[in-house]
XYZ file of C-alpha atoms in Angstrom:
309
model
C -31.303 -106.943 87.109
C -28.425 -104.515 87.072
C -29.109 -100.826 86.740
C -28.187 -99.717 83.212
C -27.491 -96.214 84.505
C -25.006 -97.504 87.059
C -21.641 -95.840 86.515
C -18.277 -97.501 86.950
C -15.116 -95.799 88.142
C -12.684 -95.013 85.378
C -8.976 -95.787 85.580
C -6.998 -92.668 86.366
C -3.902 -91.650 84.447
C -0.490 -91.420 86.177
C -0.776 -87.607 86.112
C -4.163 -87.718 87.834
C -2.898 -90.113 90.482
C 0.101 -87.863 91.120
C -2.168 -84.818 91.558
C -4.426 -86.727 93.960
C -1.416 -87.725 96.058
C -0.192 -84.119 96.109
C -3.595 -82.866 97.297
C -3.718 -85.521 100.028
C -0.287 -84.458 101.292
C -1.331 -80.808 101.187
C -4.519 -81.585 103.144
C -2.522 -83.476 105.762
C -0.041 -80.607 106.112
C -2.829 -78.056 106.479
C -4.488 -80.140 109.219
C -1.177 -80.337 111.085
C -0.628 -76.597 110.788
C -4.160 -75.764 111.979
C -3.637 -78.003 114.990
C -0.348 -76.266 115.770
C -2.061 -72.891 115.441
C -4.753 -73.949 117.909
C -2.115 -75.110 120.395
C -0.219 -71.849 120.092
C -3.406 -69.828 120.587
C -4.210 -71.765 123.754
C -0.743 -71.245 125.226
C -0.351 -67.596 124.256
C -3.860 -66.212 124.821
C -2.480 -63.276 126.832
C 0.499 -62.454 124.518
C 0.864 -60.288 121.381
C 1.254 -63.458 119.340
C -2.366 -64.342 120.139
C -3.542 -61.083 118.693
C -1.689 -61.754 115.448
C -3.113 -65.242 115.126
C -6.646 -64.053 115.955
C -6.481 -61.287 113.354
C -4.891 -63.486 110.641
C -5.651 -67.121 111.536
C -4.610 -68.372 108.084
C -1.316 -66.486 107.862
C 0.792 -69.426 108.956
C -1.156 -71.813 106.734
C -0.573 -69.605 103.722
C 3.127 -69.470 104.522
C 3.538 -73.221 104.898
C 1.122 -74.593 102.287
C 2.949 -73.168 99.231
C 6.152 -74.812 100.406
C 4.469 -78.208 100.461
C 2.855 -77.557 97.090
C 6.144 -76.405 95.597
C 7.926 -79.530 96.796
C 5.368 -81.790 95.148
C 5.115 -79.834 91.910
C 8.877 -79.473 91.655
C 9.175 -83.215 91.399
C 6.951 -83.413 88.332
C 9.528 -82.331 85.694
C 12.000 -84.891 86.983
C 9.377 -87.621 86.891
C 8.344 -86.560 83.388
C 11.961 -86.566 82.234
C 12.526 -90.043 83.694
C 9.376 -91.335 82.022
C 10.471 -89.923 78.656
C 13.883 -91.553 79.013
C 12.263 -94.905 79.801
C 9.917 -94.546 76.815
C 12.814 -93.678 74.513
C 14.815 -96.719 75.625
C 11.799 -98.973 75.153
C 11.064 -97.515 71.706
C 14.613 -98.049 70.457
C 14.585 -101.619 71.744
C 11.267 -102.355 70.037
C 12.519 -100.916 66.746
C 15.747 -102.942 66.883
C 13.790 -106.124 67.497
C 11.184 -105.360 64.827
C 13.519 -104.369 61.990
C 16.065 -106.342 59.961
C 19.466 -106.506 61.644
C 22.356 -106.287 59.143
C 24.778 -107.694 61.741
C 22.603 -110.638 62.766
C 24.434 -113.967 62.957
C 23.133 -117.413 63.790
C 23.888 -121.071 63.176
C 20.180 -121.761 62.700
C 18.735 -121.263 59.227
C 15.247 -120.533 60.575
C 16.546 -117.616 62.642
C 18.480 -116.219 59.679
C 15.385 -116.471 57.489
C 13.282 -114.792 60.177
C 15.709 -111.869 60.330
C 15.809 -111.577 56.538
C 12.018 -111.451 56.470
C 11.814 -108.402 58.727
C 11.128 -104.943 57.262
C 14.196 -102.837 56.542
C 15.124 -99.269 55.646
C 16.281 -98.362 52.170
C 19.373 -96.356 53.101
C 19.997 -95.453 49.455
C 17.125 -92.923 49.545
C 16.035 -90.223 51.979
C 13.780 -90.693 54.991
C 10.852 -88.902 53.318
C 11.020 -90.963 50.121
C 9.335 -94.224 49.223
C 9.601 -96.959 50.437
C 10.783 -95.336 53.680
C 7.647 -93.204 54.006
C 5.445 -96.295 54.008
C 7.700 -98.062 56.480
C 7.655 -94.988 58.722
C 3.852 -95.036 58.986
C 3.901 -98.750 59.792
C 6.523 -98.260 62.501
C 4.671 -95.313 64.038
C 1.506 -97.415 64.258
C 3.531 -100.318 65.702
C 5.017 -98.145 68.453
C 1.706 -96.471 69.283
C 0.197 -99.910 69.932
C 2.993 -100.568 72.413
C 2.636 -97.214 74.206
C -1.112 -97.056 74.814
C -1.787 -94.838 77.856
C 1.796 -93.602 78.071
C 0.843 -90.076 77.022
C 3.329 -89.976 74.122
C 2.723 -87.474 71.358
C 2.770 -88.719 67.775
C 5.646 -86.333 67.042
C 7.681 -88.044 69.784
C 7.011 -91.439 68.235
C 8.054 -90.181 64.802
C 11.257 -88.800 66.315
C 12.076 -92.265 67.655
C 11.554 -93.739 64.182
C 13.589 -91.029 62.457
C 16.490 -91.508 64.872
C 16.507 -95.224 64.076
C 16.626 -94.459 60.334
C 19.532 -91.989 60.631
C 21.447 -94.460 62.771
C 21.004 -97.249 60.199
C 21.889 -94.937 57.305
C 25.046 -93.728 59.049
C 26.112 -97.330 59.731
C 25.404 -98.322 56.118
C 27.463 -95.420 54.739
C 30.330 -96.284 57.058
C 30.161 -99.912 55.994
C 30.224 -98.959 52.294
C 33.176 -96.613 52.801
C 35.135 -99.294 54.658
C 34.322 -101.873 51.980
C 35.522 -99.519 49.250
C 38.721 -98.775 51.152
C 39.388 -102.468 51.792
C 38.826 -103.320 48.121
C 41.210 -100.581 46.995
C 43.882 -101.762 49.430
C 43.500 -105.369 48.280
C 43.724 -104.371 44.614
C 46.844 -102.305 45.289
C 48.507 -105.127 47.209
C 47.690 -107.693 44.529
C 48.914 -105.381 41.773
C 52.236 -104.658 43.497
C 52.895 -108.348 44.205
C 52.246 -109.216 40.556
C 54.548 -106.451 39.345
C 57.274 -107.599 41.750
C 57.149 -111.049 40.135
C 57.418 -109.494 36.661
C 60.445 -107.454 37.736
C 62.251 -110.494 39.127
C 61.536 -112.471 35.956
C 62.641 -109.599 33.711
C 65.918 -109.175 35.603
C 66.758 -112.879 35.447
C 65.974 -112.936 31.726
C 68.038 -109.823 31.030
C 70.633 -110.012 33.818
C 73.701 -109.626 31.621
C 72.407 -106.580 29.783
C 71.197 -104.885 32.958
C 74.369 -105.619 34.938
C 76.485 -104.302 32.055
C 74.463 -101.109 31.997
C 74.802 -100.710 35.777
C 78.489 -101.843 35.692
C 77.902 -104.100 38.718
C 76.096 -107.272 39.784
C 72.557 -106.362 40.882
C 71.463 -109.787 42.091
C 69.189 -109.864 45.132
C 68.222 -106.182 44.916
C 64.622 -106.655 43.836
C 62.737 -107.253 47.068
C 59.344 -106.103 48.265
C 60.649 -103.730 50.961
C 62.535 -101.695 48.328
C 59.660 -101.163 45.918
C 57.645 -98.000 45.407
C 53.976 -97.964 46.348
C 51.606 -97.072 43.535
C 48.233 -95.370 43.860
C 45.859 -96.128 40.992
C 43.419 -93.778 39.335
C 40.354 -95.715 40.571
C 38.746 -92.992 42.633
C 40.584 -93.912 45.831
C 43.217 -91.187 45.595
C 42.338 -87.480 45.268
C 45.823 -86.750 43.865
C 45.551 -88.839 40.697
C 44.315 -87.212 37.501
C 45.507 -89.683 34.884
C 44.869 -93.322 34.024
C 47.832 -94.971 35.681
C 49.891 -95.251 38.832
C 51.329 -92.391 40.831
C 54.396 -93.753 42.605
C 55.385 -92.994 46.183
C 59.121 -93.674 46.169
C 61.137 -94.437 49.358
C 63.474 -91.542 50.134
C 66.380 -93.775 51.210
C 66.869 -95.094 47.628
C 69.843 -93.690 45.744
C 69.658 -92.293 42.205
C 71.626 -95.330 40.972
C 69.138 -97.752 42.495
C 66.225 -95.804 41.001
C 67.955 -96.041 37.598
C 68.332 -99.797 38.097
C 64.583 -100.167 38.740
C 63.830 -98.099 35.613
C 65.979 -100.445 33.501
C 64.146 -103.449 34.924
C 60.726 -101.900 34.241
C 61.719 -101.194 30.635
C 62.607 -104.856 30.249
C 59.225 -105.837 31.752
C 57.435 -103.829 29.038
C 59.699 -105.217 26.305
C 59.177 -108.819 27.429
C 55.387 -108.405 27.433
C 55.454 -107.103 23.858
C 51.929 -106.683 22.536
C 50.539 -107.581 25.957
C 52.190 -104.579 27.603
C 48.856 -102.755 27.470
C 47.870 -104.876 30.498
C 50.167 -102.707 32.632
C 49.066 -99.399 34.084
C 51.452 -96.578 33.274
C 53.786 -95.731 36.158
C 54.926 -92.179 36.921
C 56.846 -90.653 39.829
C 54.582 -88.873 42.290
C 56.428 -88.097 45.512
C 59.302 -89.143 47.730
C 58.396 -90.672 51.097
C 61.033 -90.028 53.719
C 61.756 -92.632 56.371
C 64.452 -94.868 57.870
C 66.068 -97.649 55.870
C 64.176 -100.925 56.584
C 66.194 -103.565 58.443
C 65.876 -106.018 55.544
C 67.468 -103.383 53.261
C 70.238 -102.197 55.584
C 71.459 -105.750 56.206
C 71.851 -106.834 52.554
C 71.927 -103.822 50.196
C 75.262 -102.405 49.017
C 76.261 -98.848 49.875
C 75.684 -97.548 46.340
C 71.954 -98.436 46.549
C 71.389 -96.228 49.611
C 71.175 -92.449 49.439
C 72.708 -91.686 52.820
C 74.089 -95.012 53.875
C 72.438 -97.660 56.111
């Protein structure tokens, strides 16, 4: 029958093993030094050195031992720093694998469903608000189970979790900002293309009247490269304070050409009649300087250009 009082050796921590190794090295160094001292005493029994060693036999040991101890202890911060770096890398990997990945892609429905079923941060609220507080506690417990015996403090684990949250929130905000910018650009492009079609139709329908007003044939002068760019009052431009379009007009256009475009726009409104309310109001905002586009220089008459091609 086994002895119930029999004790079993416990598993030592990495820190304890490191200290044991340091003590063993120190003991070995001290033995070597003592042996060297004995040899020196035997060879210099009739010299002044012998008297020094006999009066202070541990002097040399005390001089050498701290050096050995310092070398071993000096390595500890580096080892601790390396261990923390390894733990941090492991923690971030575990969190990425455990949480929902907004960029996850797969051809397999089961994998997509598995990703969608993972817990996720609510980036619309703060870290210390529900449901993020509940998720934080779950993630801390999850990491602690994976770092048993690693000597990590709970505050370190929470820092890992918080860093993951801020990273996801920053990515989500960036994604939303890009989506908003893309939507605004697409709306602006679609709006300008539609207005270009209206201008062409209005000119063809009122060509005689417009040409008479301009005292010249204006055919072929309504092209995309010559149009102004309009910014709408939809929150995408900080310069707009009215419900309409603020036009950025090309600087190479002459006053006569600008007058021609105004005549065409008036005909667009007149042709729409009661439906003209569908159009956003258009007002001059600023002149954008730049070279004459190649498509303009090759086909526009001199009168349409401010300073020539």
